[in-house]
């Protein structure tokens, strides 16, 4: 474990009842399966070098600890599973057949505790342990068949080639289409059992899917992914609720709220900025304010909340933006992005004299800013060059 | 790489079908042609934009946009398009609106590029205000990698016109091709004439 505090890793792992006997490994047993693993390893390598996979060692260590806890409780080799975080505000998590899981920052940012995270990871791990990709590949025969299945099953029409460029064919199939209803139900059931063996509160499993459904409805959002699709989320919620209802010995279990909040709070900051840049200003506002509560001394979050209000147009609040940007600069006068945002906000409000010092300070602090030429042009309008003085009369 | 080759071949199949459909549809109207006349400025009537084809290049018609290449679209492409204010920009819920500042519109496009899953490891090379046919606008230049690892260099001019905005993009592999033809692209933009958007009251 690299950055995630060892004590917290131990806290994640502590309640875990180890499965009896030798850990069971994920193995590609046939030539067909070995071929599939080789292909998905190539897809993973492309995804990992795409620039979309976050390098946040502490976060990865935490996610890895949760997966290890789920694996060991069920007698699985924890090293067979790994988790990576994708910088993307949409709702998505998926597994490759070799045990590599990916989760989008957008999905993680909407979760409230570790039990909710465990419910999604345990579901995804089951796709790997129960060889769902291999079973699906057999039924579809060819990659063209998989591509057609993606188009037919996708919740929104569109061109999936950019997604395939990032996730590969197998990754896109897992992320967009998921698997057959029977295999998805199996992933829910086995995932639920793994959660329960670990002592997680299985009551949180249906909750996370309700949270995601409410989020999609509230923002009238259409997303291409399995976990961004109302009917698929409703199926998960229904399955987990059914399993909980049938579990008479259910005693609550662990939610892991504080540990989750501490370990994943940076996701709120990272994803909040992505939401802002994607124009999802409500979601950005929600996540950035949650981060501010967790880290009240952050200058960056004040800037981002202010910037979100500034760029949100009619949905934004310029007065709030100004207040937060001024707060950020009161905390750290050398924080260049806040000078830029405040300078532009004042410039557009016609307060040219007030804008000028911020625009100038931004240029002084960030000498490599890519939008320097625009700021210089604004500054010229704020501080027009005085006309040259008339020549002194000859004496 | 086997997987990418596989996904490429699958996509090539889809593209071939798409092209066949396009060609069949074209048979009913106008046959696609290559125009190599660099002396006569070419007008894309559907978007009201006129530009000259660089010497040795060809314009592919019919097309609602102005699309040109010298050696093939994979090696260098100039594409001039026109979009309504408020139209959806891929990978974002934001739109370029009438009266938007050049800096803000440029940042929006760069954010959309950064979120594009086809553009890996996007790097901003430059971002500056620009004037295109007397209209305010901006010029952005980026590089990114394709999933196969090829570095692409893209330059885009955007003119913020009264009724819409016009985008002129030049895309080529970074190594060898981009620099070789960037002068031709700059000349195309210099000579570009933007008329009123057809079908819109001026």
XYZ file of C-alpha atoms in Angstrom:
597
model
C 0.000 0.000 0.000
C 1.489 3.341 -1.030
C -0.213 6.411 0.356
C -3.380 5.280 2.067
C -2.654 5.216 5.787
C -1.947 1.657 6.864
C -4.193 2.061 9.897
C -7.167 2.822 7.686
C -6.375 -0.135 5.444
C -6.387 -2.324 8.528
C -9.712 -0.797 9.555
C -11.169 -1.733 6.168
C -9.785 -5.255 6.389
C -10.338 -5.942 10.098
C -13.957 -7.130 10.115
C -13.278 -9.541 7.327
C -13.891 -13.214 8.060
C -11.469 -15.141 5.895
C -12.834 -17.948 3.786
C -11.762 -21.422 4.759
C -8.771 -23.055 3.096
C -6.583 -21.889 0.266
C -7.615 -18.758 -1.586
C -9.268 -19.469 -4.897
C -7.551 -17.757 -7.844
C -9.002 -16.275 -10.992
C -7.543 -18.398 -13.789
C -8.112 -18.508 -17.514
C -8.521 -22.250 -17.886
C -9.074 -22.736 -21.601
C -7.392 -21.450 -24.741
C -10.589 -19.540 -25.521
C -10.494 -17.818 -22.142
C -6.762 -17.168 -22.346
C -7.360 -15.453 -25.691
C -10.070 -13.304 -24.127
C -7.766 -12.337 -21.254
C -5.014 -11.406 -23.676
C -7.366 -9.163 -25.633
C -8.742 -7.436 -22.567
C -5.210 -6.926 -21.201
C -4.472 -4.961 -24.387
C -7.648 -2.921 -23.918
C -6.668 -2.185 -20.318
C -3.178 -1.104 -21.333
C -4.667 1.377 -23.831
C -7.113 2.700 -21.218
C -4.372 3.016 -18.594
C -2.210 5.186 -20.855
C -5.128 7.296 -22.151
C -4.745 10.028 -19.558
C -8.287 9.293 -18.342
C -7.179 6.979 -15.520
C -6.458 8.916 -12.344
C -3.186 8.513 -10.548
C -4.272 8.989 -6.957
C -2.320 6.424 -4.907
C -4.227 7.011 -1.651
C -7.588 6.607 -3.334
C -6.462 3.530 -5.236
C -5.142 1.981 -2.037
C -8.468 2.547 -0.343
C -10.451 1.031 -3.221
C -8.005 -1.853 -3.301
C -8.516 -2.439 0.418
C -12.295 -2.652 -0.029
C -11.888 -5.145 -2.882
C -9.391 -7.169 -0.829
C -11.867 -7.317 2.030
C -14.627 -8.591 -0.256
C -12.293 -11.104 -1.891
C -10.766 -12.633 1.235
C -14.149 -12.998 2.900
C -15.184 -15.264 0.079
C -11.956 -17.248 -0.084
C -10.698 -15.444 -3.186
C -7.102 -14.357 -3.762
C -7.149 -10.609 -3.094
C -4.270 -9.966 -5.494
C -6.382 -11.192 -8.384
C -8.454 -8.028 -8.192
C -7.408 -4.454 -8.767
C -9.364 -1.218 -9.047
C -8.636 1.913 -11.020
C -10.433 5.216 -11.063
C -11.481 6.834 -14.353
C -11.670 10.640 -14.552
C -15.202 10.927 -15.910
C -18.346 12.468 -14.381
C -20.746 9.855 -15.773
C -22.133 6.943 -13.742
C -20.110 3.886 -14.607
C -18.250 0.932 -13.158
C -17.270 -2.219 -14.964
C -15.072 -5.293 -14.676
C -12.802 -7.039 -17.094
C -12.791 -10.852 -16.922
C -9.260 -10.905 -15.453
C -10.315 -9.126 -12.257
C -9.470 -5.521 -13.163
C -12.281 -3.189 -12.102
C -12.757 0.433 -13.166
C -14.988 2.953 -11.480
C -15.765 6.453 -12.716
C -15.269 9.433 -10.431
C -18.885 10.388 -11.240
C -20.223 7.215 -9.654
C -17.948 7.345 -6.621
C -18.795 11.006 -6.002
C -22.468 10.123 -5.573
C -21.922 7.398 -2.981
C -22.242 8.120 0.693
C -20.499 5.246 2.448
C -18.258 2.207 2.074
C -21.141 -0.284 2.139
C -22.573 1.387 -0.973
C -19.184 1.218 -2.669
C -18.848 -2.441 -1.644
C -22.222 -3.277 -3.197
C -21.087 -2.004 -6.615
C -17.593 -3.532 -6.402
C -18.943 -6.903 -5.171
C -21.401 -6.947 -8.077
C -18.606 -6.209 -10.559
C -16.225 -8.763 -9.016
C -18.854 -11.432 -9.588
C -18.786 -10.751 -13.326
C -15.100 -11.765 -13.189
C -15.364 -14.701 -10.767
C -18.344 -16.187 -12.594
C -16.844 -15.726 -16.068
C -19.724 -13.627 -17.390
C -17.673 -12.057 -20.201
C -16.676 -15.480 -21.494
C -20.268 -16.714 -21.382
C -21.453 -13.597 -23.219
C -18.705 -13.866 -25.806
C -19.808 -17.403 -26.592
C -23.383 -16.308 -27.157
C -22.382 -13.404 -29.391
C -19.695 -15.310 -31.351
C -17.906 -12.334 -32.938
C -16.799 -8.822 -32.072
C -19.197 -7.495 -34.704
C -21.906 -9.270 -32.753
C -20.704 -7.562 -29.581
C -20.730 -4.180 -31.316
C -24.258 -4.772 -32.570
C -25.312 -5.838 -29.078
C -23.856 -2.618 -27.653
C -25.859 -0.526 -30.129
C -29.054 -2.472 -29.497
C -28.774 -2.466 -25.716
C -27.508 1.089 -25.273
C -29.930 3.319 -23.401
C -29.145 6.227 -25.689
C -28.640 6.152 -29.414
C -25.354 7.405 -30.698
C -21.911 6.762 -31.988
C -20.068 4.487 -29.587
C -16.758 4.595 -31.426
C -15.199 7.243 -29.091
C -16.155 5.059 -26.137
C -14.707 1.997 -27.822
C -11.555 4.066 -28.439
C -11.244 4.466 -24.682
C -12.638 1.273 -23.138
C -12.115 -1.168 -25.993
C -14.803 -3.499 -27.318
C -15.003 -5.706 -24.215
C -14.829 -2.773 -21.813
C -17.594 -0.955 -23.685
C -19.757 -4.060 -23.758
C -19.346 -4.501 -19.991
C -19.867 -0.802 -19.262
C -22.766 -0.078 -21.616
C -24.694 -3.292 -22.131
C -23.813 -5.217 -19.011
C -24.761 -8.859 -19.288
C -27.974 -10.838 -19.632
C -30.625 -10.320 -16.989
C -29.810 -13.737 -15.509
C -26.089 -12.989 -15.208
C -26.746 -9.538 -13.730
C -29.077 -11.086 -11.160
C -26.369 -13.620 -10.328
C -23.915 -10.722 -9.850
C -26.394 -9.072 -7.473
C -26.926 -12.261 -5.462
C -23.283 -13.280 -5.173
C -22.259 -9.671 -4.557
C -24.844 -9.383 -1.806
C -23.519 -12.564 -0.154
C -19.960 -11.190 -0.297
C -21.065 -7.949 1.297
C -22.814 -9.846 4.044
C -19.827 -12.138 4.735
C -17.707 -9.015 5.182
C -20.128 -7.564 7.687
C -21.221 -4.646 5.492
C -24.708 -3.256 5.922
C -26.515 -4.861 2.987
C -29.340 -2.391 3.543
C -27.112 0.183 1.820
C -27.052 -1.812 -1.438
C -30.544 -0.836 -2.611
C -29.989 2.675 -1.240
C -27.095 3.431 -3.583
C -29.184 2.468 -6.610
C -32.051 4.650 -5.362
C -29.588 7.543 -4.979
C -28.353 7.058 -8.543
C -31.911 6.829 -9.931
C -32.906 10.002 -8.079
C -29.818 11.758 -9.440
C -30.641 10.773 -13.030
C -34.264 11.852 -12.634
C -33.436 15.134 -10.921
C -31.100 16.235 -13.682
C -33.129 14.599 -16.503
C -29.853 13.065 -17.598
C -29.392 10.379 -20.237
C -26.171 8.429 -19.957
C -24.882 5.565 -22.044
C -23.732 3.317 -19.221
C -25.314 0.391 -17.393
C -25.176 2.253 -14.046
C -26.525 5.394 -15.684
C -29.671 3.672 -16.904
C -32.883 3.854 -14.929
C -34.289 0.361 -15.702
C -30.942 -1.345 -14.940
C -30.642 0.553 -11.665
C -34.250 -0.340 -10.813
C -33.433 -4.024 -11.385
C -30.446 -3.801 -9.031
C -32.464 -1.977 -6.380
C -35.265 -4.537 -6.622
C -32.893 -7.511 -6.425
C -30.997 -6.183 -3.412
C -34.245 -5.226 -1.639
C -35.561 -8.761 -2.244
C -32.391 -10.324 -0.847
C -32.555 -8.091 2.234
C -36.231 -8.900 2.820
C -35.479 -12.622 2.734
C -32.574 -12.271 5.169
C -34.257 -12.697 8.513
C -30.946 -12.637 10.374
C -30.048 -9.216 9.017
C -28.606 -7.146 11.841
C -27.496 -3.958 10.153
C -23.800 -4.328 9.595
C -21.150 -1.742 8.915
C -21.669 1.331 6.737
C -18.131 2.722 6.990
C -19.303 6.311 6.502
C -16.442 8.184 8.138
C -13.716 6.042 6.609
C -15.311 6.410 3.165
C -15.686 10.177 3.534
C -12.077 10.564 4.624
C -10.639 8.317 1.904
C -12.707 9.549 -1.047
C -13.157 13.250 -0.349
C -10.718 14.261 -3.093
C -13.059 12.599 -5.601
C -15.613 15.311 -4.793
C -13.082 17.991 -5.703
C -11.877 16.245 -8.861
C -15.300 15.229 -10.108
C -16.892 18.533 -9.078
C -14.531 20.306 -11.481
C -15.346 17.778 -14.241
C -19.079 18.370 -13.674
C -18.507 22.123 -13.934
C -16.547 21.793 -17.168
C -19.265 19.528 -18.587
C -21.875 22.170 -17.759
C -23.558 20.116 -15.040
C -23.562 23.007 -12.638
C -26.026 21.592 -10.073
C -24.005 18.416 -9.653
C -20.798 20.461 -9.447
C -22.322 22.712 -6.791
C -23.446 19.704 -4.712
C -20.109 17.880 -4.825
C -17.924 20.931 -4.302
C -19.926 22.068 -1.282
C -19.657 18.555 0.180
C -15.905 18.804 -0.265
C -15.823 22.225 1.358
C -17.561 20.816 4.440
C -14.938 18.047 4.609
C -12.007 20.422 4.043
C -12.953 23.940 5.180
C -9.440 25.311 4.715
C -9.258 24.501 0.985
C -8.584 27.510 -1.222
C -9.073 25.482 -4.383
C -12.637 24.454 -3.516
C -13.614 28.079 -2.849
C -12.242 28.991 -6.269
C -14.071 26.090 -7.939
C -17.405 26.903 -6.275
C -16.978 30.543 -7.278
C -15.920 29.609 -10.822
C -18.901 27.263 -11.149
C -21.265 30.095 -10.195
C -19.470 32.396 -12.624
C -19.589 30.134 -15.678
C -23.089 28.766 -15.036
C -24.704 31.714 -16.814
C -28.388 32.024 -15.955
C -28.080 29.090 -13.524
C -25.230 30.774 -11.674
C -24.979 33.341 -8.911
C -22.435 36.085 -9.722
C -22.687 37.623 -6.246
C -21.903 34.271 -4.628
C -19.077 33.772 -7.141
C -17.542 37.120 -6.215
C -17.820 36.402 -2.488
C -16.143 33.005 -2.769
C -13.396 34.200 -5.089
C -12.625 37.060 -2.699
C -12.597 34.554 0.177
C -10.167 32.327 -1.715
C -7.829 35.269 -2.323
C -8.096 36.385 1.300
C -6.829 32.920 2.247
C -4.099 32.814 -0.408
C -3.339 35.950 -2.390
C -0.980 33.972 -4.685
C -3.686 31.588 -5.959
C -3.611 32.613 -9.636
C -6.844 30.954 -10.902
C -8.935 32.963 -8.422
C -7.413 36.226 -9.689
C -8.244 35.168 -13.243
C -11.856 34.244 -12.397
C -12.490 37.357 -10.320
C -10.838 39.600 -12.903
C -12.998 38.192 -15.729
C -16.143 38.371 -13.592
C -15.523 42.047 -12.780
C -14.500 42.810 -16.375
C -17.748 41.375 -17.701
C -19.714 43.266 -15.068
C -18.168 46.461 -16.456
C -16.129 47.111 -13.300
C -12.970 47.655 -15.279
C -10.981 49.488 -12.609
C -11.662 46.689 -10.122
C -10.914 43.978 -12.692
C -7.518 45.320 -13.753
C -5.450 44.473 -10.639
C -6.736 40.884 -10.643
C -6.063 40.364 -14.354
C -2.591 41.856 -13.961
C -1.844 39.749 -10.884
C -2.972 36.615 -12.722
C -0.557 37.339 -15.561
C 2.236 37.927 -13.038
C 1.551 34.686 -11.186
C 0.908 32.348 -14.142
C 3.428 33.086 -16.856
C 2.501 30.012 -18.917
C -1.292 30.405 -18.921
C -2.636 29.207 -22.288
C -5.279 31.945 -22.369
C -2.812 34.736 -21.591
C -3.534 36.640 -24.825
C -7.233 37.059 -23.954
C -6.406 38.348 -20.476
C -3.901 40.793 -21.931
C -6.608 42.016 -24.337
C -9.061 42.481 -21.442
C -6.406 44.297 -19.469
C -5.811 46.691 -22.349
C -9.500 47.585 -22.277
C -9.333 48.052 -18.506
C -6.178 50.156 -18.654
C -6.149 51.852 -22.047
C -2.736 53.136 -22.992
C -2.811 56.910 -22.610
C -2.271 58.805 -25.846
C 1.313 59.882 -26.306
C 2.080 63.226 -24.742
C 2.390 66.074 -27.233
C 5.966 66.978 -27.978
C 7.355 69.600 -25.696
C 7.424 73.017 -27.366
C 10.829 73.919 -28.637
C 12.437 76.396 -26.382
C -2.309 -4.514 -31.213
C -4.728 -7.323 -31.629
C -7.703 -5.835 -29.846
C -7.435 -2.465 -31.420
C -6.899 -4.037 -34.784
C -10.008 -6.059 -34.108
C -12.040 -3.070 -32.997
C -10.666 -1.147 -35.933
C -11.729 -3.821 -38.358
C -15.178 -3.924 -36.793
C -15.404 -0.174 -37.021
C -14.087 -0.246 -40.559
C -16.974 -2.555 -41.376
C -19.428 -0.112 -39.895
C -17.740 2.766 -41.716
C -17.812 0.870 -44.993
C -21.515 0.265 -44.575
C -22.015 3.917 -43.686
C -20.063 5.011 -46.732
C -22.004 2.625 -48.942
C -25.249 4.044 -47.607
C -23.940 7.532 -48.201
C -22.952 6.676 -51.750
C -26.289 5.033 -52.450
C -28.099 8.050 -51.055
C -25.826 10.232 -53.137
C -26.818 8.346 -56.299
C -30.309 9.695 -55.927
C -29.047 13.262 -55.834
C -25.517 14.263 -56.790
C -22.581 11.931 -57.253
C -19.670 12.618 -54.927
C -16.703 14.124 -56.694
C -13.244 15.430 -55.971
C -12.694 19.049 -56.949
C -9.051 19.945 -57.461
C -9.495 23.414 -58.972
C -7.442 25.664 -56.735
C -8.076 28.752 -58.868
C -11.838 28.944 -58.233
C -12.963 29.499 -54.646
C -15.317 26.765 -53.484
C -18.584 27.559 -51.768
C -20.436 25.173 -49.470
C -23.908 26.492 -50.231
C -25.575 24.948 -47.221
C -23.345 26.868 -44.845
C -22.620 30.000 -46.869
C -18.847 29.719 -46.563
C -16.359 30.102 -49.412
C -12.716 29.033 -49.359
C -10.002 28.170 -51.853
C -8.644 24.658 -52.264
C -4.849 24.734 -51.775
C -2.810 23.746 -54.795
C -2.450 19.978 -55.010
C -5.366 19.446 -52.602
C -8.895 18.293 -53.395
C -12.294 19.148 -52.036
C -14.695 16.259 -51.537
C -18.238 17.030 -52.644
C -21.151 16.969 -52.187
C -20.988 17.859 -48.569
C -22.760 20.372 -46.435
C -19.313 21.270 -45.105
C -16.092 22.174 -46.901
C -13.779 19.172 -46.596
C -10.350 19.025 -48.195
C -7.300 16.806 -48.196
C -4.104 16.346 -50.144
C -3.080 12.730 -49.599
C -6.142 11.295 -47.854
C -8.212 12.114 -44.784
C -6.010 10.099 -42.434
C -2.950 12.133 -43.389
C -4.392 15.632 -43.435
C -7.899 17.060 -43.356
C -9.273 20.569 -43.451
C -12.929 20.693 -42.482
C -14.978 23.881 -42.362
C -18.360 23.644 -40.670
C -20.986 26.043 -39.376
C -23.156 25.584 -36.334
C -26.093 27.366 -34.755
C -25.576 29.069 -31.435
C -27.042 26.900 -28.725
C -26.424 23.642 -30.598
C -25.142 20.767 -28.494
C -21.402 20.308 -28.269
C -20.349 16.710 -27.820
C -19.034 15.667 -24.418
C -20.573 18.622 -22.619
C -23.989 19.998 -21.693
C -22.746 23.508 -22.456
C -23.306 25.426 -25.671
C -21.695 28.376 -27.406
C -24.221 31.180 -27.226
C -24.602 34.410 -29.132
C -22.575 37.179 -27.540
C -20.284 34.782 -25.669
C -16.774 36.146 -25.163
C -14.087 34.566 -27.340
C -12.108 33.426 -24.275
C -15.139 31.693 -22.777
C -16.071 29.950 -26.051
C -12.477 28.791 -26.508
C -12.339 27.372 -22.980
C -15.629 25.577 -23.587
C -14.305 23.888 -26.726
C -11.071 22.927 -24.970
C -13.084 21.411 -22.097
C -15.131 19.429 -24.631
C -11.925 18.221 -26.317
C -10.505 17.188 -22.936
C -13.610 15.096 -22.208
C -13.534 13.393 -25.624
C -12.698 9.723 -25.103
C -11.073 9.554 -28.553
C -8.482 12.198 -27.676
C -6.045 10.656 -25.243
C -3.509 12.743 -23.314
C -4.738 16.043 -24.720
C -2.222 18.897 -24.551
C -3.042 22.527 -25.274
C -0.379 24.013 -27.542
C -1.867 27.481 -27.887
C -5.085 29.420 -27.416
C -5.327 32.964 -28.719
C -7.907 35.458 -29.935
C -8.143 35.679 -33.735
C -9.977 37.573 -36.442
C -11.434 35.519 -39.286
C -12.853 37.353 -42.311
C -13.151 40.415 -40.095
C -15.159 38.511 -37.481
C -14.048 38.063 -33.869
C -13.037 34.584 -32.857
C -10.171 32.493 -31.663
C -7.535 29.979 -32.666
C -6.779 26.887 -30.607
C -4.102 24.303 -31.200
C -3.918 20.943 -29.434
C -2.185 17.608 -29.681
C -3.531 14.270 -28.544
C -2.929 10.595 -29.054
C -5.233 8.177 -30.817
C -5.945 4.892 -28.995
C -3.347 3.346 -31.305
C -0.736 5.772 -29.981
C -0.433 8.098 -33.002
C -0.009 11.758 -32.009
C -2.430 14.019 -33.852
C -2.000 17.767 -34.106
C -5.138 19.822 -34.556
C -5.551 23.538 -35.207
C -8.997 25.132 -35.140
C -10.169 28.643 -35.934
C -13.611 29.629 -34.726
C -15.351 32.724 -36.066
C -18.172 34.053 -33.896
C -20.580 35.362 -36.544
C -23.876 37.182 -35.922
C -26.185 34.242 -36.555
C -23.932 31.237 -35.955
C -20.302 30.233 -35.598
C -17.912 28.808 -38.166
C -15.211 26.283 -37.318
C -12.234 25.633 -39.600
C -10.169 22.650 -38.415
C -6.946 21.210 -39.662
C -6.046 17.743 -38.393
C -2.899 15.794 -39.262
C -0.414 13.455 -37.611
C 1.953 15.560 -35.534
C 5.047 14.015 -37.009
C 5.881 15.199 -40.507
C 2.388 15.994 -41.823
C 1.063 18.749 -39.549
C 3.927 21.139 -40.033
C 4.237 20.338 -43.735
C 0.717 21.545 -44.528
C -0.063 24.033 -41.764
C 0.862 26.909 -44.100
C -1.767 25.737 -46.603
C -4.377 25.697 -43.832
C -3.467 29.188 -42.649
C -3.896 30.437 -46.247
C -7.309 28.765 -46.496
C -8.426 30.555 -43.337
C -6.933 33.867 -44.482
C -8.960 33.722 -47.712
C -12.156 32.328 -46.171
C -15.343 34.334 -46.797
C -18.300 33.944 -44.472
C -21.679 34.899 -45.909
C -25.026 34.873 -44.162
C -26.247 31.473 -43.024
C -28.568 30.242 -45.807
C -32.179 30.091 -44.703
C -31.658 32.615 -41.927
C -32.779 36.195 -42.030
C -29.787 38.410 -41.915
